[in-house]
Amino acid sequence: MESLDKYANHFDASYPAYADARYLGILALVSKYDSDSASTLLASESFKQALDIILPVIAIKNYKSQIPFPEDVLAVVETVLEVRGATIDASDRFKNLTLLFNRLEATQGFQLPTISAVFHFCHPESFPIVDVNVQAACKALIDRNPELAEYEYPKLPAPRSSVKNKIKKYKLFIAVIDKILDLHREKNIINNYRCLDKALMVLGALQLKKTTDAVIS
């Protein structure tokens, strides 16, 4: 299979806002959910009082936003806390997370790309992040590499499709991404989901630009 190192190496220049400092910062923030006091704080009266002050800002933001921020902040944080605390079954990584996936999918403003990001930052070794760039990159790699020829093109689900379909679509992404990762395991650069995501983001952007340019011309 072709090496994706050149795409990964170009990530920082292409996406400076998503560089490692910000990524590692989010991992550090999520690690706060490992504290025994996290659940206690969520149930406290002081947290509820803080929410009363935050909710007007969310309401104003959502008044003019096409992608709303969830107004039920407590429920979302509780769900993410549960995702973080879930045990990943090696034989079925969704075994203990399906109900939580369903709950997030039913949350205001959450579609598969956002849910995949939640799962990734809570369990970075078990779940990749998916979006339109990753979708375009996977299609290009399936087309160009015989080792991937047997795989179906992974596609993001329609926003109004069923939660069952969204999990199915995510699993298709994971199958392709895992195969690509396996083919790069012995490489020095691309040896985990984060490194592969960098390559797929850059390659996917190039593919999307190529498609757009072809349509315009």
Short mmCIF file of C-alpha atoms in Angstrom, two decimals:
data_model
loop_
_atom_site.label_atom_id
_atom_site.label_comp_id
_atom_site.label_asym_id
_atom_site.label_seq_id
_atom_site.Cartn_x
_atom_site.Cartn_y
_atom_site.Cartn_z
CA MET A 1 0.00 0.00 0.00
CA GLU A 2 1.15 3.55 -0.67
CA SER A 3 2.76 5.36 2.23
CA LEU A 4 0.67 8.13 3.78
CA ASP A 5 3.61 9.71 5.59
CA LYS A 6 3.79 12.65 3.20
CA TYR A 7 0.21 13.60 4.02
CA ALA A 8 0.71 13.25 7.77
CA ASN A 9 3.85 15.40 7.57
CA HIS A 10 1.85 18.17 5.91
CA PHE A 11 -0.91 18.22 8.53
CA ASP A 12 0.40 21.02 10.76
CA ALA A 13 0.79 23.36 7.79
CA SER A 14 -2.68 22.51 6.49
CA TYR A 15 -4.50 22.53 9.82
CA PRO A 16 -2.60 24.67 12.35
CA ALA A 17 -5.78 25.07 14.44
CA TYR A 18 -5.84 21.28 14.97
CA ALA A 19 -2.16 20.79 15.76
CA ASP A 20 -0.89 18.54 18.54
CA ALA A 21 -0.95 21.21 21.25
CA ARG A 22 -4.71 21.62 20.96
CA TYR A 23 -5.28 17.87 20.56
CA LEU A 24 -3.22 17.04 23.65
CA GLY A 25 -4.99 19.82 25.52
CA ILE A 26 -8.36 18.19 24.87
CA LEU A 27 -7.03 14.81 26.03
CA ALA A 28 -5.88 16.50 29.25
CA LEU A 29 -9.30 18.10 29.74
CA VAL A 30 -11.10 14.79 29.22
CA SER A 31 -8.81 13.13 31.76
CA LYS A 32 -10.46 15.29 34.42
CA TYR A 33 -13.46 12.99 34.07
CA ASP A 34 -11.35 10.28 35.69
CA SER A 35 -11.58 12.06 39.01
CA ASP A 36 -13.82 10.53 41.67
CA SER A 37 -15.20 13.99 42.35
CA ALA A 38 -16.51 14.54 38.79
CA SER A 39 -19.88 12.84 39.35
CA THR A 40 -20.27 14.54 42.73
CA LEU A 41 -19.70 17.94 41.18
CA LEU A 42 -22.33 17.32 38.49
CA ALA A 43 -24.90 16.50 41.15
CA SER A 44 -24.07 19.54 43.27
CA GLU A 45 -26.25 22.59 43.72
CA SER A 46 -23.35 24.86 42.77
CA PHE A 47 -23.13 23.20 39.35
CA LYS A 48 -26.85 23.75 38.77
CA GLN A 49 -26.46 27.40 39.74
CA ALA A 50 -23.56 27.77 37.30
CA LEU A 51 -25.72 26.28 34.54
CA ASP A 52 -28.38 28.92 35.15
CA ILE A 53 -25.80 31.57 34.29
CA ILE A 54 -24.44 29.67 31.26
CA LEU A 55 -27.79 28.78 29.65
CA PRO A 56 -28.62 32.33 28.43
CA VAL A 57 -25.34 32.38 26.47
CA ILE A 58 -26.17 29.02 24.89
CA ALA A 59 -29.68 30.17 24.03
CA ILE A 60 -28.37 33.33 22.33
CA LYS A 61 -25.74 31.38 20.42
CA ASN A 62 -28.29 28.80 19.23
CA TYR A 63 -30.71 31.52 18.14
CA LYS A 64 -28.47 32.22 15.14
CA SER A 65 -26.62 28.92 14.77
CA GLN A 66 -27.32 26.17 12.25
CA ILE A 67 -25.53 23.64 14.46
CA PRO A 68 -26.88 24.17 17.96
CA PHE A 69 -24.99 23.62 21.17
CA PRO A 70 -26.93 21.29 23.49
CA GLU A 71 -28.96 23.22 26.03
CA ASP A 72 -29.21 20.23 28.35
CA VAL A 73 -25.55 20.54 29.30
CA LEU A 74 -25.88 18.36 32.38
CA ALA A 75 -27.21 15.38 30.42
CA VAL A 76 -24.46 15.69 27.81
CA VAL A 77 -21.67 15.90 30.38
CA GLU A 78 -23.11 12.95 32.27
CA THR A 79 -23.16 10.90 29.07
CA VAL A 80 -19.60 11.81 28.11
CA LEU A 81 -18.53 10.97 31.65
CA GLU A 82 -20.08 7.53 31.20
CA VAL A 83 -18.37 7.10 27.82
CA ARG A 84 -15.05 7.90 29.44
CA GLY A 85 -15.65 5.40 32.23
CA ALA A 86 -16.84 2.58 29.97
CA THR A 87 -14.70 -0.52 29.54
CA ILE A 88 -13.82 -1.32 25.93
CA ASP A 89 -14.41 -4.95 24.98
CA ALA A 90 -11.69 -6.00 22.54
CA SER A 91 -14.06 -8.37 20.74
CA ASP A 92 -16.79 -5.72 20.33
CA ARG A 93 -15.74 -2.18 21.09
CA PHE A 94 -19.38 -0.98 20.97
CA LYS A 95 -20.59 -3.57 23.47
CA ASN A 96 -20.65 -1.17 26.43
CA LEU A 97 -21.17 1.99 24.40
CA THR A 98 -24.19 1.41 22.16
CA LEU A 99 -26.69 2.92 24.59
CA LEU A 100 -24.41 5.91 25.15
CA PHE A 101 -24.02 6.34 21.39
CA ASN A 102 -27.82 6.34 21.13
CA ARG A 103 -28.09 8.93 23.86
CA LEU A 104 -25.56 11.24 22.22
CA GLU A 105 -27.20 10.80 18.81
CA ALA A 106 -30.47 12.00 20.32
CA THR A 107 -28.72 15.09 21.71
CA GLN A 108 -29.13 18.49 20.12
CA GLY A 109 -26.31 19.23 17.66
CA PHE A 110 -24.68 15.77 17.73
CA GLN A 111 -24.09 13.87 14.48
CA LEU A 112 -21.58 11.09 13.75
CA PRO A 113 -18.50 13.34 13.33
CA THR A 114 -19.05 14.88 16.77
CA ILE A 115 -19.94 11.55 18.40
CA SER A 116 -16.84 9.95 16.88
CA ALA A 117 -14.76 12.79 18.35
CA VAL A 118 -16.29 12.19 21.79
CA PHE A 119 -15.54 8.48 21.55
CA HIS A 120 -12.01 9.15 20.29
CA PHE A 121 -11.02 11.62 23.00
CA CYS A 122 -12.48 9.33 25.66
CA HIS A 123 -10.82 6.22 24.16
CA PRO A 124 -8.16 7.34 21.64
CA GLU A 125 -6.82 3.82 21.05
CA SER A 126 -10.23 2.36 20.20
CA PHE A 127 -12.17 4.90 18.12
CA PRO A 128 -11.14 7.07 15.16
CA ILE A 129 -12.64 10.46 14.31
CA VAL A 130 -14.58 10.56 11.03
CA ASP A 131 -15.75 13.45 8.86
CA VAL A 132 -16.07 14.45 5.19
CA ASN A 133 -12.29 14.60 4.74
CA VAL A 134 -11.83 11.11 6.14
CA GLN A 135 -14.67 9.88 3.94
CA ALA A 136 -13.01 11.31 0.81
CA ALA A 137 -9.61 9.93 1.81
CA CYS A 138 -10.97 6.43 2.40
CA LYS A 139 -12.65 6.40 -1.00
CA ALA A 140 -9.44 7.51 -2.70
CA LEU A 141 -7.37 4.87 -0.92
CA ILE A 142 -9.85 2.10 -1.73
CA ASP A 143 -9.72 3.13 -5.39
CA ARG A 144 -5.91 3.26 -5.49
CA ASN A 145 -4.82 0.30 -3.36
CA PRO A 146 -5.57 -3.36 -4.15
CA GLU A 147 -5.27 -4.26 -0.45
CA LEU A 148 -8.46 -2.28 0.15
CA ALA A 149 -10.42 -3.32 -2.93
CA GLU A 150 -12.76 -5.61 -0.97
CA TYR A 151 -13.94 -2.80 1.31
CA GLU A 152 -17.12 -0.80 0.84
CA TYR A 153 -16.79 2.97 0.59
CA PRO A 154 -17.57 4.33 4.07
CA LYS A 155 -20.03 7.21 3.96
CA LEU A 156 -21.37 9.57 6.59
CA PRO A 157 -25.02 8.85 7.34
CA ALA A 158 -27.78 11.29 6.53
CA PRO A 159 -28.59 13.44 9.58
CA ARG A 160 -32.13 12.06 9.85
CA SER A 161 -31.21 8.41 9.37
CA SER A 162 -31.71 5.94 12.21
CA VAL A 163 -29.24 5.60 15.05
CA LYS A 164 -28.79 1.96 14.04
CA ASN A 165 -27.69 3.10 10.58
CA LYS A 166 -25.29 5.64 12.07
CA ILE A 167 -23.57 2.98 14.15
CA LYS A 168 -23.41 0.74 11.07
CA LYS A 169 -21.81 3.56 9.06
CA TYR A 170 -19.30 4.24 11.82
CA LYS A 171 -18.34 0.57 11.91
CA LEU A 172 -17.72 0.66 8.15
CA PHE A 173 -15.36 3.61 8.66
CA ILE A 174 -13.58 1.77 11.46
CA ALA A 175 -13.12 -1.36 9.33
CA VAL A 176 -11.42 0.59 6.53
CA ILE A 177 -9.38 2.78 8.88
CA ASP A 178 -8.22 -0.23 10.90
CA LYS A 179 -7.06 -1.97 7.73
CA ILE A 180 -5.14 1.13 6.61
CA LEU A 181 -3.60 1.39 10.06
CA ASP A 182 -2.61 -2.28 10.05
CA LEU A 183 -0.83 -1.76 6.72
CA HIS A 184 1.16 1.08 8.31
CA ARG A 185 1.85 -0.46 11.74
CA GLU A 186 5.57 -0.92 11.09
CA LYS A 187 6.01 2.65 9.93
CA ASN A 188 7.52 5.23 12.27
CA ILE A 189 4.93 7.94 11.72
CA ILE A 190 1.51 6.37 11.20
CA ASN A 191 1.07 3.93 14.06
CA ASN A 192 -2.12 5.09 15.80
CA TYR A 193 -5.46 6.75 15.06
CA ARG A 194 -4.17 10.26 15.70
CA CYS A 195 -1.31 9.94 13.24
CA LEU A 196 -3.50 8.31 10.63
CA ASP A 197 -6.16 10.97 11.08
CA LYS A 198 -3.60 13.62 10.17
CA ALA A 199 -2.85 11.84 6.89
CA LEU A 200 -6.51 11.21 6.06
CA MET A 201 -7.47 14.82 6.78
CA VAL A 202 -4.88 16.15 4.35
CA LEU A 203 -5.51 13.54 1.66
CA GLY A 204 -9.26 13.98 2.00
CA ALA A 205 -9.02 17.75 1.61
CA LEU A 206 -7.00 17.30 -1.57
CA GLN A 207 -9.57 14.86 -2.93
CA LEU A 208 -12.47 17.17 -2.11
CA LYS A 209 -10.70 20.07 -3.80
CA LYS A 210 -10.05 17.94 -6.86
CA THR A 211 -13.72 16.97 -7.04
CA THR A 212 -14.85 20.58 -6.61
CA ASP A 213 -12.42 21.81 -9.26
CA ALA A 214 -13.65 19.16 -11.68
CA VAL A 215 -17.26 20.21 -11.15
CA ILE A 216 -16.46 23.90 -11.58
CA SER A 217 -14.41 23.34 -14.72
#
